[in-house]
Tab-separated table of C-alpha atoms in Angstrom:
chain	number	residue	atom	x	y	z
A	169	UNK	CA	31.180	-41.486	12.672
A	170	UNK	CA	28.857	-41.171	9.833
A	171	UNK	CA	29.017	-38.221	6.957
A	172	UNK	CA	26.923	-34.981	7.611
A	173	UNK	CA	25.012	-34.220	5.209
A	174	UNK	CA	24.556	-31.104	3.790
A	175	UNK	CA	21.099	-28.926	3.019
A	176	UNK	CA	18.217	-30.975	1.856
A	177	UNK	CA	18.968	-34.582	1.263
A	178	UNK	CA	16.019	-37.367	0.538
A	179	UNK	CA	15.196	-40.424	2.070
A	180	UNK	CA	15.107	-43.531	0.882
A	181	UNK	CA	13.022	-45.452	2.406
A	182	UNK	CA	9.972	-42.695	1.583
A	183	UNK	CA	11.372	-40.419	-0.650
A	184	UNK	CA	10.579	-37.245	1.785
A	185	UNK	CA	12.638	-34.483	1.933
A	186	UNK	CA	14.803	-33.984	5.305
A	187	UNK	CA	17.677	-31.798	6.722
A	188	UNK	CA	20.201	-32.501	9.771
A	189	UNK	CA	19.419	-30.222	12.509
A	190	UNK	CA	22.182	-30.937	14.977
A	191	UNK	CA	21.272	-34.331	15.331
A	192	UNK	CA	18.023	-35.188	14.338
A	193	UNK	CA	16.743	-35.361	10.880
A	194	UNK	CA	13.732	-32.589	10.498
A	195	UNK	CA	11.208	-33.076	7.376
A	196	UNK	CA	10.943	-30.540	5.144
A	197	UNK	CA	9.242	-31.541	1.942
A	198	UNK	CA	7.463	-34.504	0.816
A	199	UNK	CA	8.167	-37.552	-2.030
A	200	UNK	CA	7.633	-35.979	-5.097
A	201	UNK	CA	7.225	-32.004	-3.948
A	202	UNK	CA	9.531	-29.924	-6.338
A	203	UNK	CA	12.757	-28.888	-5.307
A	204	UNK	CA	12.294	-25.661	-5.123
A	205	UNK	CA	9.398	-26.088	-2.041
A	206	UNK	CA	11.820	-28.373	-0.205
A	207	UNK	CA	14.400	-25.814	-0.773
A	208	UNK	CA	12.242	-22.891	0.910
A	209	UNK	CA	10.907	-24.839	3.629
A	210	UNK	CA	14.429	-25.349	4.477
A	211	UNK	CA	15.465	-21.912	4.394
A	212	UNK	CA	12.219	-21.266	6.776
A	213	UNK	CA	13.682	-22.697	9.542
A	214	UNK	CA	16.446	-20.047	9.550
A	215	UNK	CA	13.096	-18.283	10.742
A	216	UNK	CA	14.044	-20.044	14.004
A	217	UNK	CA	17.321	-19.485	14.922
A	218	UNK	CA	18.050	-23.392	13.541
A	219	UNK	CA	21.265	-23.660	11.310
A	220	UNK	CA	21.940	-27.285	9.775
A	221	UNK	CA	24.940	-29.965	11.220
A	222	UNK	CA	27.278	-28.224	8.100
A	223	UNK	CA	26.806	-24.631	7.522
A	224	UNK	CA	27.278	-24.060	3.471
A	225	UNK	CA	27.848	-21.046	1.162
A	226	UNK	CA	24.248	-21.525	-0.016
A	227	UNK	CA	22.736	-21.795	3.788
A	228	UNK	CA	24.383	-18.792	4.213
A	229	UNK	CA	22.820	-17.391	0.917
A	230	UNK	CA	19.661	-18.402	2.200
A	231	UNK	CA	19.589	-17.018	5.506
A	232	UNK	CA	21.277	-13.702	4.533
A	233	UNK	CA	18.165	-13.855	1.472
A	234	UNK	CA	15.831	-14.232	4.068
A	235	UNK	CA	17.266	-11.700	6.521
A	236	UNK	CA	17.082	-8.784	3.663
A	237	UNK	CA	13.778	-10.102	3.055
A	238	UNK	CA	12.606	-9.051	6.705
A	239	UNK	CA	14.826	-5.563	6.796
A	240	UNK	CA	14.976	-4.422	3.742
A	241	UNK	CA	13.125	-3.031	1.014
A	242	UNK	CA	11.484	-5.472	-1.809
A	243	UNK	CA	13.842	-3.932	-4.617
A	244	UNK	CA	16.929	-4.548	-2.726
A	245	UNK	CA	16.262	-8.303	-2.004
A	246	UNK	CA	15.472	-8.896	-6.219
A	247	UNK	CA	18.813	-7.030	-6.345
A	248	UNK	CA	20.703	-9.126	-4.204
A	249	UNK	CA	18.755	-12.625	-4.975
A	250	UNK	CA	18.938	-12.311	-8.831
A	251	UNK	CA	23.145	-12.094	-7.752
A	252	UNK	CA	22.996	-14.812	-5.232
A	253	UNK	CA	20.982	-17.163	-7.210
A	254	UNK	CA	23.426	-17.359	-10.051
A	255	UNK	CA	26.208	-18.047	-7.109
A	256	UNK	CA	24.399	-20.571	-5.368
A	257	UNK	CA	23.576	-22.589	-9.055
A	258	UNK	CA	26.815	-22.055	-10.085
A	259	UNK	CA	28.669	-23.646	-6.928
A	260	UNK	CA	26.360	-25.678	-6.169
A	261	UNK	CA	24.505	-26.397	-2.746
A	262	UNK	CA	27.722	-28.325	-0.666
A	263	UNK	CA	30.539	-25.781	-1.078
A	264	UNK	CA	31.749	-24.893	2.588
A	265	UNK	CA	32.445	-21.269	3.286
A	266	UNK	CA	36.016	-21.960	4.672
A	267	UNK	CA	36.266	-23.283	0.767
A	268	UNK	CA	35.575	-20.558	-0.766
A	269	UNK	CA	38.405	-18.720	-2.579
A	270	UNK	CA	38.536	-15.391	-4.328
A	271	UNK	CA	39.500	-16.916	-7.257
A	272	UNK	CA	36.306	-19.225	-7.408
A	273	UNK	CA	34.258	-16.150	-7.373
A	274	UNK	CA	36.139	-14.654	-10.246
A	275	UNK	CA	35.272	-17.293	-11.975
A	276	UNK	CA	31.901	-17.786	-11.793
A	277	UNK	CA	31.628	-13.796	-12.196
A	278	UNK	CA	33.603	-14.991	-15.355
A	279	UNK	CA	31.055	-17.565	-16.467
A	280	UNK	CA	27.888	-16.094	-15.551
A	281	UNK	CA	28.934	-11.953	-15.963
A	282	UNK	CA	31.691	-11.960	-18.486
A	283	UNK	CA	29.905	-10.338	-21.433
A	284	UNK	CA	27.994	-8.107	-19.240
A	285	UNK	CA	29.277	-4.434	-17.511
A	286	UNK	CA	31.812	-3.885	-15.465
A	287	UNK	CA	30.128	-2.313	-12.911
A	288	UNK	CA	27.239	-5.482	-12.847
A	289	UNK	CA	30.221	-7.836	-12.056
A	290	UNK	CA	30.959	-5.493	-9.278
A	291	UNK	CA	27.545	-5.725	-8.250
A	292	UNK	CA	27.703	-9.911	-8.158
A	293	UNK	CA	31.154	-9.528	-6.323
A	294	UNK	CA	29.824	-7.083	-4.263
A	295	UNK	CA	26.914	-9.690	-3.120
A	296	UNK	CA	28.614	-12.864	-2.486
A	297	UNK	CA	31.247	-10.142	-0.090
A	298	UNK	CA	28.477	-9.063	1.634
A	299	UNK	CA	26.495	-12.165	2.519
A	300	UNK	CA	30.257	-13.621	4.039
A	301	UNK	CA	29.966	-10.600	5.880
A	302	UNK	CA	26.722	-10.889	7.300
A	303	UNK	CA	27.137	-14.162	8.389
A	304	UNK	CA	30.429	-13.433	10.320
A	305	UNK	CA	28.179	-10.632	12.068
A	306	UNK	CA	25.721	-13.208	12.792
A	307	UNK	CA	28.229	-15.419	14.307
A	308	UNK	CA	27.308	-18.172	11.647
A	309	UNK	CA	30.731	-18.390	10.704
A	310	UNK	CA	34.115	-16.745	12.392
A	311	UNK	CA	35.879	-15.230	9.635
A	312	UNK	CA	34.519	-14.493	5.878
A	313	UNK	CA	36.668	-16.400	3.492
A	314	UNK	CA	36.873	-13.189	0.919
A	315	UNK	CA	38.079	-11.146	3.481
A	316	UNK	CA	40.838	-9.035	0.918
A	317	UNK	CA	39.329	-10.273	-2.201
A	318	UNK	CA	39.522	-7.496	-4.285
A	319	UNK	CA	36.349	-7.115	-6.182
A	320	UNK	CA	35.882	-5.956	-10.051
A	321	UNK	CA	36.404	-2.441	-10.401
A	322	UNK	CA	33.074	-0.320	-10.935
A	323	UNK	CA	33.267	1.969	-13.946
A	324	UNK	CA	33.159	5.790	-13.667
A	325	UNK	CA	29.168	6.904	-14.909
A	326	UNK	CA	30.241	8.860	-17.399
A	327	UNK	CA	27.176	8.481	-19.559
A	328	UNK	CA	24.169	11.513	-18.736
A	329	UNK	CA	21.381	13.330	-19.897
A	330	UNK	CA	22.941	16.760	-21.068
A	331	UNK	CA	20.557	19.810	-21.068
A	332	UNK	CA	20.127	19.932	-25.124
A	333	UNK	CA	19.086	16.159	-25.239
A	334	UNK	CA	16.762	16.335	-22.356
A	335	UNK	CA	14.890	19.251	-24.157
A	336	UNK	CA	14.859	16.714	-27.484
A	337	UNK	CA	13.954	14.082	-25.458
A	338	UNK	CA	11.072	16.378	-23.688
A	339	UNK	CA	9.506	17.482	-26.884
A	340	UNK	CA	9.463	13.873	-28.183
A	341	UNK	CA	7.294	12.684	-25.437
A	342	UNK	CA	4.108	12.237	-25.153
A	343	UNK	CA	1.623	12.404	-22.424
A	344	UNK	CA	2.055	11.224	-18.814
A	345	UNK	CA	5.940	10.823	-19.543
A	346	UNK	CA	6.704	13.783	-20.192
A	347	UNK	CA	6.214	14.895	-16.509
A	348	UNK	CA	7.803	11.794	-15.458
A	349	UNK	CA	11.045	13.036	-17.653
A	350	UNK	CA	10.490	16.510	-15.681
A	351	UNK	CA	10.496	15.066	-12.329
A	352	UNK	CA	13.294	12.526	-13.074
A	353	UNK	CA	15.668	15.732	-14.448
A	354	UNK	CA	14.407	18.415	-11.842
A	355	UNK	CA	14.850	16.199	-8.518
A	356	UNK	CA	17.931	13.588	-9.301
A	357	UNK	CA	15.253	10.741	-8.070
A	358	UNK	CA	15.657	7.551	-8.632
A	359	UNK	CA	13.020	5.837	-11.149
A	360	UNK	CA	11.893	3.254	-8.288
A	361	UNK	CA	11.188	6.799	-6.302
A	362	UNK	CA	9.217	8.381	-8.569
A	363	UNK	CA	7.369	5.242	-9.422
A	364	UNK	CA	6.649	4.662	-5.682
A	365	UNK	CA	5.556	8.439	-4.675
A	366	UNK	CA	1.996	8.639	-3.054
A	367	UNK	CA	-0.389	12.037	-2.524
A	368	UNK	CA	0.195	11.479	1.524
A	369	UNK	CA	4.051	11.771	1.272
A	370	UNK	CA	3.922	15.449	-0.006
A	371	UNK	CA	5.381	18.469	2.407
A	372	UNK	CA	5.321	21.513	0.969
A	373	UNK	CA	8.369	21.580	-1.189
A	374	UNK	CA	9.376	17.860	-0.623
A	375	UNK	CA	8.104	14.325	-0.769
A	376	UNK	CA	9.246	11.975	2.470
A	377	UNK	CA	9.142	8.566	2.045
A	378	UNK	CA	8.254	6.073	4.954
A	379	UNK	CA	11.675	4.717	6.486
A	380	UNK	CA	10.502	1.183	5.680
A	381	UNK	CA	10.070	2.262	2.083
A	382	UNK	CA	13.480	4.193	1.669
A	383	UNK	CA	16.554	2.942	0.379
A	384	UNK	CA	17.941	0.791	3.349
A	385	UNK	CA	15.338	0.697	5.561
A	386	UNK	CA	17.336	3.266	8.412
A	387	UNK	CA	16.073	6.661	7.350
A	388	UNK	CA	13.570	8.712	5.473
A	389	UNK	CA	14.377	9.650	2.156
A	390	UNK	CA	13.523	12.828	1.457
A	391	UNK	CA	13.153	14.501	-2.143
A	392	UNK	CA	13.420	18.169	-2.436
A	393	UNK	CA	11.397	19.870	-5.198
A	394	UNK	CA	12.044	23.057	-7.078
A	395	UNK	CA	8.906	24.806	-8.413
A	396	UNK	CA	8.539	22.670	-11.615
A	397	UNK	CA	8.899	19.277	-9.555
A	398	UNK	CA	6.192	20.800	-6.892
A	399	UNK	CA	4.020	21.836	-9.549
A	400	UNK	CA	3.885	18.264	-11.155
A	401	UNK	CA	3.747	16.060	-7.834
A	402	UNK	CA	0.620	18.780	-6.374
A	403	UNK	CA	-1.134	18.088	-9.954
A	404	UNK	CA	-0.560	14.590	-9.721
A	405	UNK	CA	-1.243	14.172	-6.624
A	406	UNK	CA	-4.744	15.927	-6.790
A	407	UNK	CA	-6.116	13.428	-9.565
A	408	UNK	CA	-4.341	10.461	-7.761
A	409	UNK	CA	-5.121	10.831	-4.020
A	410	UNK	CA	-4.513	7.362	-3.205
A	411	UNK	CA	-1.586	4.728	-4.600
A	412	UNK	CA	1.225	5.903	-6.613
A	413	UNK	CA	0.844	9.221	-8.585
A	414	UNK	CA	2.474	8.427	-11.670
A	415	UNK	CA	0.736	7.072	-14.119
A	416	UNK	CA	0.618	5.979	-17.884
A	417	UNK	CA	-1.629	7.369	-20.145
A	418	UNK	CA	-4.204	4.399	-19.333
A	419	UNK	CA	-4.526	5.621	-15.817
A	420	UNK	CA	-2.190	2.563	-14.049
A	421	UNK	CA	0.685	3.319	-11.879
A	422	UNK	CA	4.257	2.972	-13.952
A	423	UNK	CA	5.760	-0.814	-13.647
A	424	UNK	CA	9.696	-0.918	-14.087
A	425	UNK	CA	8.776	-3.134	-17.164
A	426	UNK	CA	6.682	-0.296	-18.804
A	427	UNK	CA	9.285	2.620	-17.605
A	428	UNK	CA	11.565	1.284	-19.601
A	429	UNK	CA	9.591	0.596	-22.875
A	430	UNK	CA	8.503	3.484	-23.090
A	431	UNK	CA	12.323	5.206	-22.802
A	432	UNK	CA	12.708	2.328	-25.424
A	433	UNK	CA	10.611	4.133	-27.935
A	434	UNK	CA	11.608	7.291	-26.990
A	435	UNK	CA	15.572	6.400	-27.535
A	436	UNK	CA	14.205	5.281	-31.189
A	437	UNK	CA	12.348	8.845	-31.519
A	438	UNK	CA	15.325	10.723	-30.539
A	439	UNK	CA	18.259	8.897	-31.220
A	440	UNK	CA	19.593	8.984	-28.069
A	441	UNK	CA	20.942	5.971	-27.433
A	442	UNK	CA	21.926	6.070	-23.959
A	443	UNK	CA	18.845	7.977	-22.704
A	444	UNK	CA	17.129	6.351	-19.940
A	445	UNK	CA	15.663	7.080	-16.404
A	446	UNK	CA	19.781	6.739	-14.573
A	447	UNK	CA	20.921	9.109	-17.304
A	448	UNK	CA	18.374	11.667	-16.463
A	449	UNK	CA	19.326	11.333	-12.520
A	450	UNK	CA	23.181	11.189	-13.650
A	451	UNK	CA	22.356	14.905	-15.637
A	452	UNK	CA	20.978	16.228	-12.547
A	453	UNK	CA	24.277	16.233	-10.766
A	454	UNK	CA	26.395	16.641	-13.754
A	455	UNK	CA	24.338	20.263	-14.041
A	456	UNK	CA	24.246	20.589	-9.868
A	457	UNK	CA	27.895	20.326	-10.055
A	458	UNK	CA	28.050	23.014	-12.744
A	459	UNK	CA	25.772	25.508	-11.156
A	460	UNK	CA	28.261	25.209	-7.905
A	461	UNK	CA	26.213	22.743	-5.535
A	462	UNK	CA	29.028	21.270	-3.548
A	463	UNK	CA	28.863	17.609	-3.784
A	464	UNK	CA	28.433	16.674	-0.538
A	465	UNK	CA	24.634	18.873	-0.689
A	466	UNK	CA	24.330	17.211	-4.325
A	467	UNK	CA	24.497	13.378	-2.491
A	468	UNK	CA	22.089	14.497	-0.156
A	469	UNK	CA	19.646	15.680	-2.475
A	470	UNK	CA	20.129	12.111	-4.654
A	471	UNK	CA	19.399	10.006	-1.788
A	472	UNK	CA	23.324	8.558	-1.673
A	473	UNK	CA	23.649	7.274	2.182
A	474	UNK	CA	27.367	8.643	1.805
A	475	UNK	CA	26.933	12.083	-0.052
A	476	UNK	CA	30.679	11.774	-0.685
A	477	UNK	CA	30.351	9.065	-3.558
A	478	UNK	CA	29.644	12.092	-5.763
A	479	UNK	CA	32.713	12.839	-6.330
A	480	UNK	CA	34.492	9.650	-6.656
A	481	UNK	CA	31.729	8.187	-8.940
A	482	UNK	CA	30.199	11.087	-10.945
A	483	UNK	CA	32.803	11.583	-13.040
A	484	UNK	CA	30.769	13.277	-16.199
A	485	UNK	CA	32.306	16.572	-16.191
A	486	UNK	CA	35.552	14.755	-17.672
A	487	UNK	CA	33.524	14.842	-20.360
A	488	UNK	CA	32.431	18.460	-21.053
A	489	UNK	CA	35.223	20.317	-22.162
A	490	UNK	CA	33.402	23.475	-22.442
A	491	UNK	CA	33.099	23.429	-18.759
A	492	UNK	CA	36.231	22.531	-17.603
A	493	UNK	CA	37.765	25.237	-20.007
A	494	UNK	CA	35.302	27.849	-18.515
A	495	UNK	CA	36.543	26.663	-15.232
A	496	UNK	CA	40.269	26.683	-16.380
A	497	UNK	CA	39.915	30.227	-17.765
A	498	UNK	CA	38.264	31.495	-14.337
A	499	UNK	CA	41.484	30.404	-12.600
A	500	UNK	CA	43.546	32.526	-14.949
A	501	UNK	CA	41.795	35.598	-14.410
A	502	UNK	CA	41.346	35.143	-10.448
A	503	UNK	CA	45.694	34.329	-11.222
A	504	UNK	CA	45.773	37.116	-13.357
């Protein structure tokens, strides 16, 4: 019996591109087409139902790609491809799933995440885990090989926005940021939120976003607004009745790319190094917390699909000691 061969493999005889589909050889690029073509025409036919002769950890990257590609929203699949990509380069396109180790994903994390955060190699791990997964659910395979692994420990978010430097950081802006600051500290949003909200998504006190536009594609996210937050999205919304309501001061709707320049030159107004758009949302439920918002209402009101994470992941009150002795002394006097 000859060898399978695995993914994309070229001919010979005319240098064309082919794949083993059970067991016929199907075309899917021509001599000379780059790589890259061959390699998403191949993918396409998981668009079909058709899986190749040897299922691989990369087919399996490809089809769960293409899968989040049709459910999910756009900002989850770059999430999730700029992850897989690295895995798929760095074990190459013949590694078989039932091959696949913990170990070998700690070391690629390793080679292509060691210098980087904690919590972004528990983002890779957390990738690689669930694509295995998927494919087990879609019966490509009949047990994920990291079943147990135990992936990177995330890092508590300890760093936030406190009230004094979002006041310095307010008065140092200029412009259309400054309301984007306001909305970003007033609601908890996330920045792809605010840079996504649109004039018809506004009721009364709240902005609901289209299920196929909120995080995870399986319910409407819905952003409550206080009177500040209302005031800006009603303004906004008036002098930019259609597209996105944010904009920069030369009229165009906020890219990610230009979000974070411009908290770029505001860090190097203020000196506030860690001030961005997560720190903001991170000081929202640092000061929610404060104020006596139970944490389960203070998920809900960030968006988190299990409210609980709050309090297992929003660990900045460790930090203000003010606080916790406030809180300390209130439990001597109820004692007392």
């Amino acid at each position: 019996m000859g060898r399978k061969r695995r993914g994309p493999w070229q001919r010979s005889q005319d240098g064309a591109w082919y794949t083993t589909i059970g067991r016929k050889s199907v075309k899917v690029g021509e001599a000379g087409q780059p790589y890259a073509e061959v390699e998403k025409a191949f993918f396409a036919l998981l668009a079909k139902g058709e899986k190749p002769a040897t299922v691989t950890v990369a087919w399996i990257v490809g089809a769960f790609l293409d899968d989040t590609e049709r459910t999910k929203a756009p900002g989850t699949l770059k999430w999730y491809r700029e992850h897989l990509d690295k895995c798929v380069a760095y074990f190459g396109d013949r590694l078989k799933p039932e091959n696949l180790a913990g170990g070998m994903v700690d070391r690629w994390i390793a080679h292509d995440y060691g210098h980087l955060a904690q919590n972004t190699q528990h983002g890779a791990a957390r990738a690689i885990v669930r694509a295995m997964n998927w494919a087990v659910g879609e019966r490509h395979i009949e047990r994920s090989p990291l079943t147990g692994y135990t992936k990177p420990s995330p890092t508590a978010r300890e760093a936030y926005t406190s009230p004094e430097e979002y006041k310095l950081a307010l008065a140092s802006a200029n412009g259309g940021f400054k309301d984007v600051l306001t909305f970003l500290w007033e609601t908890g949003c996330r920045p792809q939120e605010l840079r996504a909200v649109e004039a018809a998504w506004l009721d009364g006190p709240a902005v609901v976003f289209p299920v196929l536009l909120s995080k995870g594609k399986k319910r409407r996210r819905v952003i409550i607004l206080n009177d500040a937050a209302r005031e800006i999205a009603e303004r906004l919304a008036k002098a930019n009745p259609e597209g996105p309501i944010f904009r920069n001061n030369q009229g165009r709707p906020w890219t990610k790319d230009a979000l974070n320049c411009a908290f770029v030159r505001l860090r190097n107004r203020t000196g506030i190094e860690t001030l961005c758009a997560y720190t903001l949302r991170h000081g929202f439920a640092t000061e929610a917390l404060k104020s006596g918002i139970d944490t389960t209402t203070v998920g809900v009101l960030m968006g988190h699909a299990n409210p609980g994470m709050v309090a297992t992941v929003y660990q900045h009150l460790a930090q203000d000691r003010g606080y916790l002795l406030s809180q300390l002394g209130n439990r001597q006097a109820v004692a007392g």
